[in-house]
mmCIF file of C-alpha atoms in Angstrom:
data_model
loop_
_atom_site.group_PDB
_atom_site.id
_atom_site.type_symbol
_atom_site.label_atom_id
_atom_site.label_comp_id
_atom_site.label_asym_id
_atom_site.label_seq_id
_atom_site.Cartn_x
_atom_site.Cartn_y
_atom_site.Cartn_z
ATOM 1 C CA UNK A 21 -0.233 18.405 -41.810
ATOM 2 C CA UNK A 22 -1.704 20.416 -38.793
ATOM 3 C CA UNK A 23 -4.215 17.520 -37.658
ATOM 4 C CA UNK A 24 -1.033 15.548 -38.159
ATOM 5 C CA UNK A 25 1.096 17.264 -36.045
ATOM 6 C CA UNK A 26 -2.223 17.566 -32.925
ATOM 7 C CA UNK A 27 -1.760 13.748 -33.259
ATOM 8 C CA UNK A 28 1.737 13.652 -32.502
ATOM 9 C CA UNK A 29 1.920 16.681 -29.903
ATOM 10 C CA UNK A 30 -0.680 14.607 -28.356
ATOM 11 C CA UNK A 31 1.288 11.717 -28.105
ATOM 12 C CA UNK A 32 4.092 12.791 -26.869
ATOM 13 C CA UNK A 33 2.472 14.512 -23.995
ATOM 14 C CA UNK A 34 0.665 11.264 -23.018
ATOM 15 C CA UNK A 35 3.933 9.598 -23.131
ATOM 16 C CA UNK A 36 5.337 12.169 -20.640
ATOM 17 C CA UNK A 37 2.704 11.944 -18.713
ATOM 18 C CA UNK A 38 3.288 8.375 -17.733
ATOM 19 C CA UNK A 39 7.355 8.742 -17.796
ATOM 20 C CA UNK A 40 6.750 11.279 -15.225
ATOM 21 C CA UNK A 41 4.445 9.081 -12.265
ATOM 22 C CA UNK A 42 7.603 6.509 -13.162
ATOM 23 C CA UNK A 43 9.770 8.352 -11.856
ATOM 24 C CA UNK A 44 7.983 9.826 -9.036
ATOM 25 C CA UNK A 45 6.706 6.623 -7.230
ATOM 26 C CA UNK A 46 10.205 5.293 -6.767
ATOM 27 C CA UNK A 47 10.131 6.308 -3.497
ATOM 28 C CA UNK A 48 8.509 6.414 -0.372
ATOM 29 C CA UNK A 49 6.077 9.315 -0.709
ATOM 30 C CA UNK A 50 5.245 11.634 1.642
ATOM 31 C CA UNK A 51 1.489 11.284 3.965
ATOM 32 C CA UNK A 52 0.406 11.894 6.811
ATOM 33 C CA UNK A 53 -1.910 9.458 8.415
ATOM 34 C CA UNK A 54 -4.396 9.488 11.991
ATOM 35 C CA UNK A 55 -3.803 5.725 13.014
ATOM 36 C CA UNK A 56 -6.402 4.498 15.225
ATOM 37 C CA UNK A 57 -4.910 5.820 18.421
ATOM 38 C CA UNK A 58 -5.691 9.210 16.666
ATOM 39 C CA UNK A 59 -2.214 9.952 16.238
ATOM 40 C CA UNK A 60 -0.335 11.240 13.420
ATOM 41 C CA UNK A 61 2.552 8.878 11.692
ATOM 42 C CA UNK A 62 4.278 10.295 8.781
ATOM 43 C CA UNK A 63 6.978 8.292 6.522
ATOM 44 C CA UNK A 64 9.083 9.304 9.221
ATOM 45 C CA UNK A 65 8.324 7.025 11.241
ATOM 46 C CA UNK A 66 9.748 4.268 9.450
ATOM 47 C CA UNK A 67 12.211 2.238 10.477
ATOM 48 C CA UNK A 68 15.549 2.592 7.635
ATOM 49 C CA UNK A 69 16.784 -0.357 6.845
ATOM 50 C CA UNK A 70 13.939 -2.228 6.489
ATOM 51 C CA UNK A 71 11.693 -3.338 3.928
ATOM 52 C CA UNK A 72 7.792 -1.104 3.430
ATOM 53 C CA UNK A 73 5.020 -2.359 1.742
ATOM 54 C CA UNK A 74 1.798 0.872 1.478
ATOM 55 C CA UNK A 75 -1.356 -1.114 0.969
ATOM 56 C CA UNK A 76 -4.279 1.715 0.113
ATOM 57 C CA UNK A 77 -7.490 0.136 1.571
ATOM 58 C CA UNK A 78 -10.786 0.477 2.323
ATOM 59 C CA UNK A 79 -12.317 -1.174 5.527
ATOM 60 C CA UNK A 80 -15.222 -2.158 3.756
ATOM 61 C CA UNK A 81 -13.905 -4.037 0.503
ATOM 62 C CA UNK A 82 -14.281 -7.295 0.240
ATOM 63 C CA UNK A 83 -10.965 -7.849 -1.325
ATOM 64 C CA UNK A 84 -8.744 -5.793 1.160
ATOM 65 C CA UNK A 85 -10.872 -7.526 3.875
ATOM 66 C CA UNK A 86 -9.777 -10.974 2.307
ATOM 67 C CA UNK A 87 -6.572 -9.984 1.464
ATOM 68 C CA UNK A 88 -5.777 -9.183 6.017
ATOM 69 C CA UNK A 89 -7.094 -12.766 6.605
ATOM 70 C CA UNK A 90 -4.523 -14.447 4.357
ATOM 71 C CA UNK A 91 -1.756 -11.827 6.178
ATOM 72 C CA UNK A 92 -2.911 -12.607 9.152
ATOM 73 C CA UNK A 93 -2.921 -16.387 8.399
ATOM 74 C CA UNK A 94 1.009 -16.010 6.940
ATOM 75 C CA UNK A 95 1.501 -15.069 9.954
ATOM 76 C CA UNK A 96 0.768 -18.169 12.096
ATOM 77 C CA UNK A 97 2.260 -19.358 9.599
ATOM 78 C CA UNK A 98 5.786 -17.529 9.740
ATOM 79 C CA UNK A 99 5.812 -18.143 13.662
ATOM 80 C CA UNK A 100 4.760 -22.229 13.099
ATOM 81 C CA UNK A 101 7.977 -22.114 10.562
ATOM 82 C CA UNK A 102 10.326 -19.205 11.347
ATOM 83 C CA UNK A 103 10.792 -17.660 8.926
ATOM 84 C CA UNK A 104 10.132 -13.961 8.465
ATOM 85 C CA UNK A 105 8.639 -13.110 4.734
ATOM 86 C CA UNK A 106 5.584 -11.272 5.751
ATOM 87 C CA UNK A 107 6.963 -10.102 9.447
ATOM 88 C CA UNK A 108 9.725 -8.618 8.391
ATOM 89 C CA UNK A 109 8.448 -5.838 6.272
ATOM 90 C CA UNK A 110 6.604 -2.613 7.594
ATOM 91 C CA UNK A 111 3.281 -2.720 6.767
ATOM 92 C CA UNK A 112 1.380 0.337 6.156
ATOM 93 C CA UNK A 113 -2.518 0.578 5.299
ATOM 94 C CA UNK A 114 -3.407 3.747 4.779
ATOM 95 C CA UNK A 115 -7.226 4.670 3.693
ATOM 96 C CA UNK A 116 -9.288 7.560 3.226
ATOM 97 C CA UNK A 117 -12.290 6.688 4.784
ATOM 98 C CA UNK A 118 -13.300 8.368 8.732
ATOM 99 C CA UNK A 119 -11.388 6.804 12.113
ATOM 100 C CA UNK A 120 -13.897 5.007 13.364
ATOM 101 C CA UNK A 121 -14.072 2.433 10.521
ATOM 102 C CA UNK A 122 -10.284 2.108 10.502
ATOM 103 C CA UNK A 123 -10.795 1.863 14.338
ATOM 104 C CA UNK A 124 -13.044 -0.869 13.975
ATOM 105 C CA UNK A 125 -11.356 -2.361 11.203
ATOM 106 C CA UNK A 126 -8.541 -2.380 13.747
ATOM 107 C CA UNK A 127 -10.248 -3.909 16.542
ATOM 108 C CA UNK A 128 -11.780 -6.624 14.464
ATOM 109 C CA UNK A 129 -9.072 -8.253 12.546
ATOM 110 C CA UNK A 130 -7.188 -7.997 15.419
ATOM 111 C CA UNK A 131 -3.878 -6.060 14.174
ATOM 112 C CA UNK A 132 -2.655 -4.815 17.577
ATOM 113 C CA UNK A 133 -1.089 -8.348 17.186
ATOM 114 C CA UNK A 134 1.390 -7.073 14.888
ATOM 115 C CA UNK A 135 3.609 -4.442 15.260
ATOM 116 C CA UNK A 136 5.315 -4.455 11.994
ATOM 117 C CA UNK A 137 1.442 -3.341 10.959
ATOM 118 C CA UNK A 138 0.545 0.673 10.965
ATOM 119 C CA UNK A 139 -3.122 1.837 9.878
ATOM 120 C CA UNK A 140 -4.094 5.349 9.481
ATOM 121 C CA UNK A 141 -6.479 7.648 7.356
ATOM 122 C CA UNK A 142 -5.524 10.530 5.030
ATOM 123 C CA UNK A 143 -8.900 11.736 5.280
ATOM 124 C CA UNK A 144 -9.885 13.920 2.233
ATOM 125 C CA UNK A 145 -6.485 14.995 1.953
ATOM 126 C CA UNK A 146 -6.386 12.565 -0.706
ATOM 127 C CA UNK A 147 -2.295 12.327 -0.738
ATOM 128 C CA UNK A 148 -1.794 8.774 -1.138
ATOM 129 C CA UNK A 149 -4.270 8.074 -3.209
ATOM 130 C CA UNK A 150 -3.375 10.799 -6.295
ATOM 131 C CA UNK A 151 0.282 10.050 -5.449
ATOM 132 C CA UNK A 152 -0.380 6.269 -6.350
ATOM 133 C CA UNK A 153 -2.913 6.919 -8.756
ATOM 134 C CA UNK A 154 -5.741 4.460 -7.464
ATOM 135 C CA UNK A 155 -8.652 3.130 -9.107
ATOM 136 C CA UNK A 156 -9.433 -0.112 -6.947
ATOM 137 C CA UNK A 157 -8.387 -1.546 -3.668
ATOM 138 C CA UNK A 158 -6.457 -2.492 -2.110
ATOM 139 C CA UNK A 159 -3.619 -1.213 -4.080
ATOM 140 C CA UNK A 160 -0.009 -1.930 -2.797
ATOM 141 C CA UNK A 161 3.544 -1.159 -3.814
ATOM 142 C CA UNK A 162 6.559 -2.964 -2.098
ATOM 143 C CA UNK A 163 9.766 -1.035 -1.618
ATOM 144 C CA UNK A 164 13.298 -1.763 -0.304
ATOM 145 C CA UNK A 165 15.187 -1.662 2.928
ATOM 146 C CA UNK A 166 16.780 1.776 0.674
ATOM 147 C CA UNK A 167 13.213 3.255 0.339
ATOM 148 C CA UNK A 168 13.004 2.354 -3.173
ATOM 149 C CA UNK A 169 9.714 0.819 -5.391
ATOM 150 C CA UNK A 170 10.421 -3.170 -6.131
ATOM 151 C CA UNK A 171 7.059 -3.767 -6.987
ATOM 152 C CA UNK A 172 3.428 -1.951 -7.431
ATOM 153 C CA UNK A 173 0.338 -4.085 -7.769
ATOM 154 C CA UNK A 174 -2.752 -2.011 -8.736
ATOM 155 C CA UNK A 175 -5.480 -4.747 -8.891
ATOM 156 C CA UNK A 176 -5.523 -7.447 -5.883
ATOM 157 C CA UNK A 177 -2.606 -9.537 -6.345
ATOM 158 C CA UNK A 178 -2.227 -13.332 -5.184
ATOM 159 C CA UNK A 179 -0.552 -13.889 -1.872
ATOM 160 C CA UNK A 180 1.839 -16.077 -2.953
ATOM 161 C CA UNK A 181 2.538 -13.035 -5.564
ATOM 162 C CA UNK A 182 3.607 -10.815 -2.783
ATOM 163 C CA UNK A 183 5.444 -13.073 -1.033
ATOM 164 C CA UNK A 184 7.516 -14.133 -3.971
ATOM 165 C CA UNK A 185 8.528 -10.223 -4.629
ATOM 166 C CA UNK A 186 8.787 -9.835 -0.220
ATOM 167 C CA UNK A 187 11.870 -12.645 -0.989
ATOM 168 C CA UNK A 188 13.774 -10.370 -2.938
ATOM 169 C CA UNK A 189 13.971 -7.598 -0.330
#
């Protein structure tokens, strides 16, 4: 009987932990990132009434690099086709790596061409990493114009899956 009670208590506590994560992830979290220009940016810098995509990445992650190349190709298609699935979204690329690594990533990928992309490091605070419970990169969270979570990808998604979600926000 004692073992059964302990098992039930354990199951209830696991359920509550998962429920808390779902509740807290519904809105854009507070963050403080040091961007490529050595300036701190926070969620207060986001424009109101625009959707947000937060990408937790690593500059040396091949999946993250491939996704960035795909984004660049998509931006080119959008200019050619006069569409705005990706360019209307505020993209925040966050990492834990050193500033020099994101400066190199920013330069090598030519991200200065995309004013809707912010890139920065949270350093060793790991605020976003803990908030999202990131286990692999890239981790992507897409928020609506009102700041409500629409979809989170905890593994590398296909670009078409991201664009499908972005068309709805």
